[in-house]
Short mmCIF file of C-alpha atoms and ligand atoms in Angstrom, two decimals:
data_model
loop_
_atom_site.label_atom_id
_atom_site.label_comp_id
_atom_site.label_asym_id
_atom_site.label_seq_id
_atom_site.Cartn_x
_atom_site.Cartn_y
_atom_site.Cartn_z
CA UNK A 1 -14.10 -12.56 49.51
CA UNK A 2 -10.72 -11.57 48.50
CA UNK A 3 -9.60 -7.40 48.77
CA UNK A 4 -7.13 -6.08 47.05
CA UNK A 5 -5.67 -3.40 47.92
CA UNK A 6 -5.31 -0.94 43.90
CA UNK A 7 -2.92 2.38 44.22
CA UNK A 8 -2.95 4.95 41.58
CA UNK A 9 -6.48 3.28 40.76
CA UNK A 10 -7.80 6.63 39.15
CA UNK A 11 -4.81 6.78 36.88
CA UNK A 12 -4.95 5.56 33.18
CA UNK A 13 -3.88 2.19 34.07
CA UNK A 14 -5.36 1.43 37.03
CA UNK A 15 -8.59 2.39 36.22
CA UNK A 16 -8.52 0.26 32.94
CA UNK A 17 -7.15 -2.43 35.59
CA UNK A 18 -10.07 -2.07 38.03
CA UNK A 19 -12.82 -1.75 35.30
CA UNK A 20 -11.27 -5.54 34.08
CA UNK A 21 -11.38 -6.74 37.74
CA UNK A 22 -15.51 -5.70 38.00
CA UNK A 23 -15.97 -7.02 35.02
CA UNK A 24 -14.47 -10.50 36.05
CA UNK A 25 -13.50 -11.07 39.19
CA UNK A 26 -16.94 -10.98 40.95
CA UNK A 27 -15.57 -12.25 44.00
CA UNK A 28 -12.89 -9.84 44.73
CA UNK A 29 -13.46 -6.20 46.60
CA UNK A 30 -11.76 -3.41 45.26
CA UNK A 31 -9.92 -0.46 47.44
CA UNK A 32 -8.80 2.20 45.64
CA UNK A 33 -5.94 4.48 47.11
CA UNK A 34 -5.50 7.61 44.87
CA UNK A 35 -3.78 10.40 45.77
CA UNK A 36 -5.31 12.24 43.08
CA UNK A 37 -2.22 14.29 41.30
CA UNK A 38 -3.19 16.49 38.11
CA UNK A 39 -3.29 12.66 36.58
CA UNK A 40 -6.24 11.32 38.36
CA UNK A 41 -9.84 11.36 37.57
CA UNK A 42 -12.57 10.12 39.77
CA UNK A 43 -14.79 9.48 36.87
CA UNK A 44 -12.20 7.05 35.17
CA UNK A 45 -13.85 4.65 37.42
CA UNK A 46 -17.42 3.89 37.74
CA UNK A 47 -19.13 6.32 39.93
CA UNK A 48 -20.56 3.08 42.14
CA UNK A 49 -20.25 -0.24 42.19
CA UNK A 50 -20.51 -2.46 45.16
CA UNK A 51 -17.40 -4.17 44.79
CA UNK A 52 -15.37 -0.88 44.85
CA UNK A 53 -14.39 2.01 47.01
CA UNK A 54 -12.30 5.00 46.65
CA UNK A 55 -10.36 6.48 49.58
CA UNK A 56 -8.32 9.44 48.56
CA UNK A 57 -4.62 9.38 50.54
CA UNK A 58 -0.44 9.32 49.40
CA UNK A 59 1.05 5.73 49.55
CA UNK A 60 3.84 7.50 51.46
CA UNK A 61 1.71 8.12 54.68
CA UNK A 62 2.89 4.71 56.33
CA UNK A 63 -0.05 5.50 59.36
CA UNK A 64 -2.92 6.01 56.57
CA UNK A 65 -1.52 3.05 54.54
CA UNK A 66 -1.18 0.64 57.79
CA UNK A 67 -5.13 2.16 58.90
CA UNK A 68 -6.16 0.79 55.45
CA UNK A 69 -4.97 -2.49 55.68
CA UNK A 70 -6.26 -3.54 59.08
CA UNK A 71 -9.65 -1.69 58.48
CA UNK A 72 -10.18 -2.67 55.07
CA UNK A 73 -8.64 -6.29 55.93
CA UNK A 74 -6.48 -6.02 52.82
CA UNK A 75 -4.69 -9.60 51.39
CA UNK A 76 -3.08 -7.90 48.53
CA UNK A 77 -1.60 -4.86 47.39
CA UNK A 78 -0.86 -3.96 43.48
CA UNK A 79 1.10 -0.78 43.30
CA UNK A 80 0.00 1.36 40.24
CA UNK A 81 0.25 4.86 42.02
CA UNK A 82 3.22 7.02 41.14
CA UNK A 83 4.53 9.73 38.80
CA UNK A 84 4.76 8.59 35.25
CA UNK A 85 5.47 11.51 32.90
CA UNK A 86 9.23 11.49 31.66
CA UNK A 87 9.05 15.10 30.68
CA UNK A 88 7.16 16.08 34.03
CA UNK A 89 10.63 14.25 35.89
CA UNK A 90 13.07 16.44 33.37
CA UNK A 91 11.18 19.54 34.65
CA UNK A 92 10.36 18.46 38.43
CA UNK A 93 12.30 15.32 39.56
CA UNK A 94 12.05 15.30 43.32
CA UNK A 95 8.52 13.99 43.34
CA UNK A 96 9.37 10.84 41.61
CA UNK A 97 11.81 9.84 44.47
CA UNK A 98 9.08 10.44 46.84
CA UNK A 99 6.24 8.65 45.53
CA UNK A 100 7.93 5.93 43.14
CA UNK A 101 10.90 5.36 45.59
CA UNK A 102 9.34 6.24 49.08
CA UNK A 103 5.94 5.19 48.63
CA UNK A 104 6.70 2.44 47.54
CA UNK A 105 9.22 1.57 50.53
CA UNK A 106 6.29 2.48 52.96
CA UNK A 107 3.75 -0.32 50.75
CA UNK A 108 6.25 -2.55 51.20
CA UNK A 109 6.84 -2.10 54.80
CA UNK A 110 3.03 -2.37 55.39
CA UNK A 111 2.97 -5.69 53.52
CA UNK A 112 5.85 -7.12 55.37
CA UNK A 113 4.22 -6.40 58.78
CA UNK A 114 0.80 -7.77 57.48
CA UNK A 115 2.08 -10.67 55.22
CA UNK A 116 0.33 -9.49 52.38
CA UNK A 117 0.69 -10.41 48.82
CA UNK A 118 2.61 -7.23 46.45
CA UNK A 119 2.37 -6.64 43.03
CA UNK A 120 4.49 -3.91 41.55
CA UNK A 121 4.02 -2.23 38.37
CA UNK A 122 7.04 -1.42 36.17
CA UNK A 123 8.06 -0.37 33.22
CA UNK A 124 10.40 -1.26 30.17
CA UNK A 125 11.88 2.02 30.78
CA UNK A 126 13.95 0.67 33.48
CA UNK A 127 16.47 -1.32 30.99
CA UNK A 128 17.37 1.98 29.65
CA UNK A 129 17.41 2.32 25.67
CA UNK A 130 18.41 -0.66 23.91
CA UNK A 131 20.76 -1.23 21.65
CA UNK A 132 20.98 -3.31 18.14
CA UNK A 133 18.15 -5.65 17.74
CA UNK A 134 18.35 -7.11 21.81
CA UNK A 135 15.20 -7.50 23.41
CA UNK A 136 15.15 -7.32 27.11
CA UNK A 137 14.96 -9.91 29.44
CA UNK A 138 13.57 -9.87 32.93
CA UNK A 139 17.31 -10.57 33.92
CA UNK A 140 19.20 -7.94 32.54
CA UNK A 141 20.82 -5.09 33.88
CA UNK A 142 18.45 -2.23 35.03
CA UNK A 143 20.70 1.18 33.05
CA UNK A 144 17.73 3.54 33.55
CA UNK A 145 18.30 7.25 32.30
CA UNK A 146 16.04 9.52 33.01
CA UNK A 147 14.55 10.58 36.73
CA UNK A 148 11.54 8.67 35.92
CA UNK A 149 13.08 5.73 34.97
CA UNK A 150 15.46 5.59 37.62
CA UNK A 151 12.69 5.98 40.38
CA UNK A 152 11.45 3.35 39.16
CA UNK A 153 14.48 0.95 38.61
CA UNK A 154 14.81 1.56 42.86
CA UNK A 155 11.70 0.67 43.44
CA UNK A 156 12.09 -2.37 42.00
CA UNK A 157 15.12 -3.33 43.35
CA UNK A 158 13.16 -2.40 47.03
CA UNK A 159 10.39 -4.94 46.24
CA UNK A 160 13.11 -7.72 44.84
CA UNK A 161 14.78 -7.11 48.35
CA UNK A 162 11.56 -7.66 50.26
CA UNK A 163 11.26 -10.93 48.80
CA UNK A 164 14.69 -11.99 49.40
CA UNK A 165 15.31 -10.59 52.67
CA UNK A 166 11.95 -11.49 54.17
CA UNK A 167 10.24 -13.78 52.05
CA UNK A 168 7.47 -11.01 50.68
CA UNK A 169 4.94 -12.52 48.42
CA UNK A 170 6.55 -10.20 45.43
CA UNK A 171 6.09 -10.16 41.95
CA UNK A 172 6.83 -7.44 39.28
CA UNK A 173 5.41 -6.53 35.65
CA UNK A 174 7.29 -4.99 33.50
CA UNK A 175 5.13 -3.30 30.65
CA UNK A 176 5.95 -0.94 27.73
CA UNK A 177 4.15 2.10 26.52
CA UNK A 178 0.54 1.74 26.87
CA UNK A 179 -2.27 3.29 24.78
CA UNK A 180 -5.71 3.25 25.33
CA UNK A 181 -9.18 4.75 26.91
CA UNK A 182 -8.76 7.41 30.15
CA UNK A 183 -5.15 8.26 29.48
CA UNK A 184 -3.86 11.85 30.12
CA UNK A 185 -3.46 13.93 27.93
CA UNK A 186 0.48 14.65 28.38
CA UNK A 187 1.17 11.68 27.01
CA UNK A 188 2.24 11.27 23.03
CA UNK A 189 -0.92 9.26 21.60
CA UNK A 190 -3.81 11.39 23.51
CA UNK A 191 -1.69 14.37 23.31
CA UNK A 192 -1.04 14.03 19.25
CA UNK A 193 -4.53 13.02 18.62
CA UNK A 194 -6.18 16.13 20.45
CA UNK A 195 -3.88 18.24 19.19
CA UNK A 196 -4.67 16.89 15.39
CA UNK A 197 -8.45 17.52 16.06
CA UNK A 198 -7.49 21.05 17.46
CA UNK A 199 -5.28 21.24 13.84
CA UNK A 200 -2.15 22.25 16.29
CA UNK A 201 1.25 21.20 15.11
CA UNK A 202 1.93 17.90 16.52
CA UNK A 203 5.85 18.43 18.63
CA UNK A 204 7.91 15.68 17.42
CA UNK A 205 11.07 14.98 19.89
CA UNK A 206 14.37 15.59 17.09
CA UNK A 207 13.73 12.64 13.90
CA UNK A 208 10.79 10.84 15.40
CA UNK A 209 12.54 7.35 14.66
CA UNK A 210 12.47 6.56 18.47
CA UNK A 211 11.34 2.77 18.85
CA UNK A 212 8.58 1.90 21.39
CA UNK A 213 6.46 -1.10 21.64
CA UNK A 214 3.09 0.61 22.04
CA UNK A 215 0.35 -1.90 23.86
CA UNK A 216 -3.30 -1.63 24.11
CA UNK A 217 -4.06 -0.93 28.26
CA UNK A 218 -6.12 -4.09 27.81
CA UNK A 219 -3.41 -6.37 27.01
CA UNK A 220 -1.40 -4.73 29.80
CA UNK A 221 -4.00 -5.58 32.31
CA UNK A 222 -4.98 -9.01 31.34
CA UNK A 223 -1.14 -9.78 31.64
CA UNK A 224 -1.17 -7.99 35.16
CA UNK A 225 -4.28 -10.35 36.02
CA UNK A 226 -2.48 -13.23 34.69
CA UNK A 227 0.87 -13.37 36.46
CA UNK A 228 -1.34 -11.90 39.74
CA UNK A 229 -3.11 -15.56 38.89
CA UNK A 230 -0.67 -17.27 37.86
CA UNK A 231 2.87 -15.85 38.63
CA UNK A 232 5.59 -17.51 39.98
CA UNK A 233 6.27 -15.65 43.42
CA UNK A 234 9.31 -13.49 43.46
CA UNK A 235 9.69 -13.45 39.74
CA UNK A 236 9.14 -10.44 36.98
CA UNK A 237 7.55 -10.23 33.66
CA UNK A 238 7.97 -7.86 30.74
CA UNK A 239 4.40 -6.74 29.28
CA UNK A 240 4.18 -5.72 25.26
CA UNK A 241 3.20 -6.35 22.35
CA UNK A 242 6.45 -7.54 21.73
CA UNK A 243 7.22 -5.58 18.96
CA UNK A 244 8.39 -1.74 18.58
CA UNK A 245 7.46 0.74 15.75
CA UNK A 246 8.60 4.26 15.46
CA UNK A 247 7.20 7.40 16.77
CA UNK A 248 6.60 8.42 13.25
CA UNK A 249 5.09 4.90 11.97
CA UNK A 250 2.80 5.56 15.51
CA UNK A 251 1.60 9.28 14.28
CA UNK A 252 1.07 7.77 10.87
CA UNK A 253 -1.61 6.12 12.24
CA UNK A 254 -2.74 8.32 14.49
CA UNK A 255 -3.25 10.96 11.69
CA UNK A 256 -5.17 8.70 9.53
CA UNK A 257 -7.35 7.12 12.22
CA UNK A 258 -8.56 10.94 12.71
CA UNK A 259 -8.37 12.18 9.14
CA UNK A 260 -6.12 15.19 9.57
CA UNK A 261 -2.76 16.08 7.08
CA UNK A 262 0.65 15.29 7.77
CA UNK A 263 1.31 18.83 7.43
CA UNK A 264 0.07 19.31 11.10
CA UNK A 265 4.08 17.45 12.09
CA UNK A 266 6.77 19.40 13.48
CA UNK A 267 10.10 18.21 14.47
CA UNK A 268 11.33 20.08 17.82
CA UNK A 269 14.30 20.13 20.25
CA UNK A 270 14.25 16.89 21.55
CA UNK A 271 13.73 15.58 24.87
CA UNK A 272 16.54 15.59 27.39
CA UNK A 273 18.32 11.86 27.43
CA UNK A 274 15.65 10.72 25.04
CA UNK A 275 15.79 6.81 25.32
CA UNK A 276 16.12 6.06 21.59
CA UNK A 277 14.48 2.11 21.63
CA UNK A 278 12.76 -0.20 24.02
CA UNK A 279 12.16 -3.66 23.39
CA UNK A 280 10.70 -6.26 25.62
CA UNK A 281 11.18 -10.30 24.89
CA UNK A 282 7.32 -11.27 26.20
CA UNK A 283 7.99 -14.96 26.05
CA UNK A 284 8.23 -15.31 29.84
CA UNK A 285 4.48 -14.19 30.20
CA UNK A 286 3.41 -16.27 26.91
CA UNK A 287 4.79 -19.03 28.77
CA UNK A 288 1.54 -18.42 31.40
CA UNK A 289 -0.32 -18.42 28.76
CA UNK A 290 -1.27 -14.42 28.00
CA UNK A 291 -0.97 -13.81 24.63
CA UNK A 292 -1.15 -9.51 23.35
CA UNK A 293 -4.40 -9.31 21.30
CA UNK A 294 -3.46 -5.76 19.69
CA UNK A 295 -0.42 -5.20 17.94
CA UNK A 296 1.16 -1.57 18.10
CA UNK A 297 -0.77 -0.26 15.00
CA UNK A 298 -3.58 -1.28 16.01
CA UNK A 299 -3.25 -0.37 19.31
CA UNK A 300 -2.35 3.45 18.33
CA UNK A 301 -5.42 3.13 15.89
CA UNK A 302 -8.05 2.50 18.71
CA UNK A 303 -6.73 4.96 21.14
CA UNK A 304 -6.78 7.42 18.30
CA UNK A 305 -10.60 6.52 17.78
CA UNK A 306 -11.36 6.60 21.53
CA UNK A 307 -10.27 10.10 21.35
CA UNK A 308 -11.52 10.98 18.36
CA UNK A 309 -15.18 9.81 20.01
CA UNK A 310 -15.09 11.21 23.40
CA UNK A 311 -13.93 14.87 23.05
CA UNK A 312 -16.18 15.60 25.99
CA UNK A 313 -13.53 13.45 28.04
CA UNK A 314 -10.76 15.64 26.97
CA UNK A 315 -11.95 18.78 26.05
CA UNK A 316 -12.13 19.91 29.34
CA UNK A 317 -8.38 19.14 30.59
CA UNK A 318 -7.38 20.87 26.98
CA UNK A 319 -9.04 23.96 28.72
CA UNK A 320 -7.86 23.90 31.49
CA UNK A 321 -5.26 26.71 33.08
CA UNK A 322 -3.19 23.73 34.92
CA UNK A 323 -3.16 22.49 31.37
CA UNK A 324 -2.18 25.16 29.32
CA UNK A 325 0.58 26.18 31.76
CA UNK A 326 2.01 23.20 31.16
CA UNK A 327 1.62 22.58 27.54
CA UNK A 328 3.29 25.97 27.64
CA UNK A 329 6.05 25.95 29.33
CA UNK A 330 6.68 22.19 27.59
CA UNK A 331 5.79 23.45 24.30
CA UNK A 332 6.08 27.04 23.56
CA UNK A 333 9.77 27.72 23.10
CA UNK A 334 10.24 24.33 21.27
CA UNK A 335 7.52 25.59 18.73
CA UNK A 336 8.98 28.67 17.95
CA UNK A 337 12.47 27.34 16.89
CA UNK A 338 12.52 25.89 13.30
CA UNK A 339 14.83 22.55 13.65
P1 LIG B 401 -1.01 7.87 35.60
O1 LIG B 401 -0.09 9.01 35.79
O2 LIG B 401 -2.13 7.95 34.64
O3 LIG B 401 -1.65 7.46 37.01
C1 LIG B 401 -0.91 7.40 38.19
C2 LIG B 401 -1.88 7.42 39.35
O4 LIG B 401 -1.14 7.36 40.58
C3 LIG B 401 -2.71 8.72 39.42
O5 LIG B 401 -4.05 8.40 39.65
C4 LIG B 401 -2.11 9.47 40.60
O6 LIG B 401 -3.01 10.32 41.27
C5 LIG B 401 -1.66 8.32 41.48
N1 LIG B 401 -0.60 8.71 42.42
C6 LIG B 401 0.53 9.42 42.13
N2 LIG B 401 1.24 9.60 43.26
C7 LIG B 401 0.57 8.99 44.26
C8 LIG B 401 0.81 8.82 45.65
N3 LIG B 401 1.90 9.33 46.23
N4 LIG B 401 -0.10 8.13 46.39
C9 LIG B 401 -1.22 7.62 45.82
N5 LIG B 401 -1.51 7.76 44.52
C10 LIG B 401 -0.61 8.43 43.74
O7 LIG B 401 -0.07 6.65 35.30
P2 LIG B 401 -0.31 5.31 34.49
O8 LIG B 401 0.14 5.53 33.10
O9 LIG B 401 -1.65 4.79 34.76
O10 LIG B 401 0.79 4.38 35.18
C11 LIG B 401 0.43 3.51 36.25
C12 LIG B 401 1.64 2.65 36.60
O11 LIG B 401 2.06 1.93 35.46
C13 LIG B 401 2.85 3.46 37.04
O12 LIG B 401 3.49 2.76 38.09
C14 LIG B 401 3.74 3.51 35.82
O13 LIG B 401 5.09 3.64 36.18
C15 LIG B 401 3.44 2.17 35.21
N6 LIG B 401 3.61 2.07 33.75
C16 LIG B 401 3.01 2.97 32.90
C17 LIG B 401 3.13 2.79 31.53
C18 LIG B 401 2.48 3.73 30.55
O14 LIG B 401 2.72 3.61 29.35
N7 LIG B 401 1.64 4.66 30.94
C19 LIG B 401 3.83 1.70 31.04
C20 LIG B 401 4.43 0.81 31.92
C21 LIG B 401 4.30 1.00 33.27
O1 LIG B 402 7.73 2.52 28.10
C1 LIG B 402 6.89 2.64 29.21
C2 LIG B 402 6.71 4.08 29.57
O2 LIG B 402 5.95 4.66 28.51
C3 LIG B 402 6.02 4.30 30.91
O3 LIG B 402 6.82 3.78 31.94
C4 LIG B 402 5.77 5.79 31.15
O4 LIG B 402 5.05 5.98 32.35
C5 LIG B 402 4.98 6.34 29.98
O5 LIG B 402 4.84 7.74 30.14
C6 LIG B 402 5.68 6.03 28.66
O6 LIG B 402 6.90 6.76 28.57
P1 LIG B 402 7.36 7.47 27.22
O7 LIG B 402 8.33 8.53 27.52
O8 LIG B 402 7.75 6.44 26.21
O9 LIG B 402 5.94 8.07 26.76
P2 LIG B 402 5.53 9.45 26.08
O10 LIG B 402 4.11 9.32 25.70
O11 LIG B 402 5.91 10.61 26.92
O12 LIG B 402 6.45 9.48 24.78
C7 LIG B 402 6.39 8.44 23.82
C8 LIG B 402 7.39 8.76 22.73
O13 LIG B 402 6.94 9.93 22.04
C9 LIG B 402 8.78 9.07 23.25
O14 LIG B 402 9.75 8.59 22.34
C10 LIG B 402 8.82 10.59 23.28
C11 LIG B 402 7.93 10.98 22.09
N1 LIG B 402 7.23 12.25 22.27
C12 LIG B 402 6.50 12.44 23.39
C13 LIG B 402 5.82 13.63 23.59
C14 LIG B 402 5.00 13.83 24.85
C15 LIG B 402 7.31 13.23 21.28
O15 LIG B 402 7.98 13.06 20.25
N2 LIG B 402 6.66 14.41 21.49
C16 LIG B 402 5.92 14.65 22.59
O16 LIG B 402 5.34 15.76 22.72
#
C-alpha cells in the first residue's frame, strides 16, 4: 500500500482532494499534515476512515516533517498547505514567505533526503494578470504581483530547482480559482453567497469586470490525480476550466442560484494591485486526457447551491468574533464610502 503524504489536507482543496482519493484510490493511505490556521476544519474531512489520519503540525518544522516520513513510511508528498487569501497577504504578508516559501523549502528538503515523490500545488496567479486575449502557458514568465502570488511563484521555482539540481521526482499544477463544497468563507463565491442570504451588500473590488476562470474543486482534483498518475516528471500543468468570465457575470449567477436582488451589489475601493485577468491554456493536461466537466457558470452555480443548502456549515464561522474582526477591518471602511 502506497502513503501519501497530503499538507493543508483540512483546507478547501485538500479536503475535496482527500475525499476523491477515499473514494477511489482504495489502495492508497492517507496522512494528513494540517497546521490548522483560521482556514482549516477538521470536519471537512471524514471524522474516520481507515485509510486516513490526521496529525496536526507546520510544514516548516523540518524535525516533525522528517519524524513523519520515516514513521509514517511516506512515498509521496503533495503540498496543498499554505496561505491562500490575497487580501489576508495585502494586510499580513510575512506569513506567506514562511509557510508558502519556507515550508515548502523544508518539504522539499525532506523529500530529497528520502527520495520521495513531490507534488506542488500552484496557482494561475503566479503569471501575474494577463494581458489581451493570451492564455498562459506552463512556460511563460512567472510576473506575480501581489505577496501571495509571489510566495508562491518562489516556491515554485524551489521545487523546479529540486528537480534539476538533484533529480527530485517533481511535478507542479497550476490551477485557477476554484469554487466548490468546504471553502472559507473569505473567499468571493462563499463570501457573496452568505452575504446574499444574510441580504448584506455584496463588496465588489472597483468595476467588477476582473476576468477569472472559476473551476469546480472537482475538476481541480481529478486533474491533480491525473498528472499525479500520469504526469511527466519534472513538468507543470495549468488547471481550469479554460475559460474566464467576469466577477460580475460570476455574481450574476450567484444571485440567481440563491434568489436574492441585484440591489444587494456595491462597488468599493478596490483591492490593492488587483490582477485584472487570468487565463490558463489547459491543453497540456487535455493532452493526459482530463477533460473540466463544469464550466465557470456552472461551477459558480453549484457552489452557490452548496451554500445555499448547508447554512449550518457556515453559519457558525459568519458568527464568529475571529470572523467578524476580519470582515471588519476588510470591509467596514470600504462600505461606508460611496464609489
Ligand atoms: P485553504 O486556505 O482553504 O487551505 C490551506 C490549508 O493549509 C489549511 O488547512 C491550513 O491550515 C493549511 N496550512 C497553512 N499553513 C500551513 C503550514 N505552515 N503547515 C501546515 N498546514 C498549513 O486553501 P485552498 O484554497 O484549499 O488552497 C490549497 C492550495 O491550492 C494552496 O497551495 C493554494 O495556493 C492552491 N490554490 C488555491 C486555489 C483556490 O482557488 N483556492 C487555486 C489554485 C491553487
Ligand atoms: O486564481 C487562483 C487563486 O484564486 C488562488 O491561488 C487563491 O488562493 C484564491 O484565493 C483565488 O484568488 P483570488 O484573489 O482570485 O480569489 P478571491 O476569491 O479573493 O477573489 C476573486 C475575485 O473577486 C477577485 O477578482 C477579487 C474579487 N473580490 C474578492 C473579494 C473577496 C471582490 O470583488 N470582492 C471581494 O470581497
Amino acid at each position: 500500500m502506497k502513503t501519501l503524504l497530503i499538507t493543508g489536507g483540512c483546507g478547501f482543496i485538500g479536503a475535496n482532494f482527500v475525499r476523491l482519493l477515499l473514494e477511489t484510490r482504495p489502495n492508497l493511505k492517507l496522512v494528513v499534515l494540517d497546521k490548522m490556521t483560521y482556514a482549516a476544519r477538521r470536519d471537512n474531512l471524514p471524522e474516520q476512515h481507515p485509510n486516513l489520519e490526521v496529525v496536526i503540525g507546520d510544514i516548516a518544522n523540518l524535525e516533525l516533517m522528517r519524524h513523519l516520513v520515516t514513521s509514517q513510511q511516506v512515498d509521496t508528498i503533495v503540498n496543498f498547505a499554505a496561505e491562500t487569501h490575497v487580501d489576508q497577504s495585502i494586510l499580513n504578508p510575512f506569513v506567506f514567505s514562511q509557510t508558502n516559501v519556507i515550508g515548502t523549502h523544508v518539504l522539499l528538503e525532506v523529500a530529497r533526503e528520502h527520495k520521495l515523490r513531490f507534488h506542488q500545488i500552484s496557482t494561475d496567479e503566479v503569471y501575474g494578470t494577463i494581458e489581451g486575449d493570451h492564455h498562459s502557458l506552463e512556460s511563460d514568465i512567472l510576473a506575480p504581483r501581489s505577496p501571495y502570488s509571489a510566495s508562491k511563484a518562489a516556491g515554485d521555482q524551489l521545487v523546479q530547482s529540486y528537480f534539476v539540481t538533484y533529480g527530485l521526482q517533481t511535478t507542479i499544477t497550476r490551477g485557477s480559482n476554484n469554487v466548490g463544497a468546504y471553502q472559507f468563507l473569505e473567499k468571493v463565491v462563499p463570501l457573496f453567497t452568505t452575504n446574499a442570504m444574510l441580504d448584506l451588500p455584496l463588496p465588489v473590488y472597483g468595476d467588477g469586470l476582473q476576468m477569472r476562470d472559476y473551476t469546480h474543486v472537482s475538476d481541480h482534483c481529478t486533474g491533480i490525480l491525473t498528472v499525479l498518475e500520469r504526469g511527466t516528471i519534472g513538468e507543470i500543468y495549468n488547471v481550469g476550466a479554460g475559460q474566464e468570465i467576469t466577477n460580475m457575470a460570476m455574481l450574476e449567477v450567484l444571485l440567481e442560484t440563491v434568489g436574492k436582488p441585484r440591489s444587494l451589489i456595491r462597488h468599493v475601493t478596490d483591492r490593492a494591485g488587483h490582477d485584472r485577468r487570468y487565463s490558463v491554456s489547459v491543453k497540456k493536461l487535455e493532452a493526459l486526457g482530463w477533460k473540466a466537466q463544469y464550466q465557470p457558470k456552472e461551477a459558480v452555480a453549484a457552489a452557490a447551491k452548496w451554500y445555499f443548502e448547508h447554512p449550518e456549515y457556515w453559519q457558525p464561522v459568519r458568527e464568529s468574533s475571529s470572523f467578524q474582526a476580519y470582515y471588519n477591518r476588510q470591509y467596514a471602511k470600504r462600505l461606508e464610502v460611496k464609489v
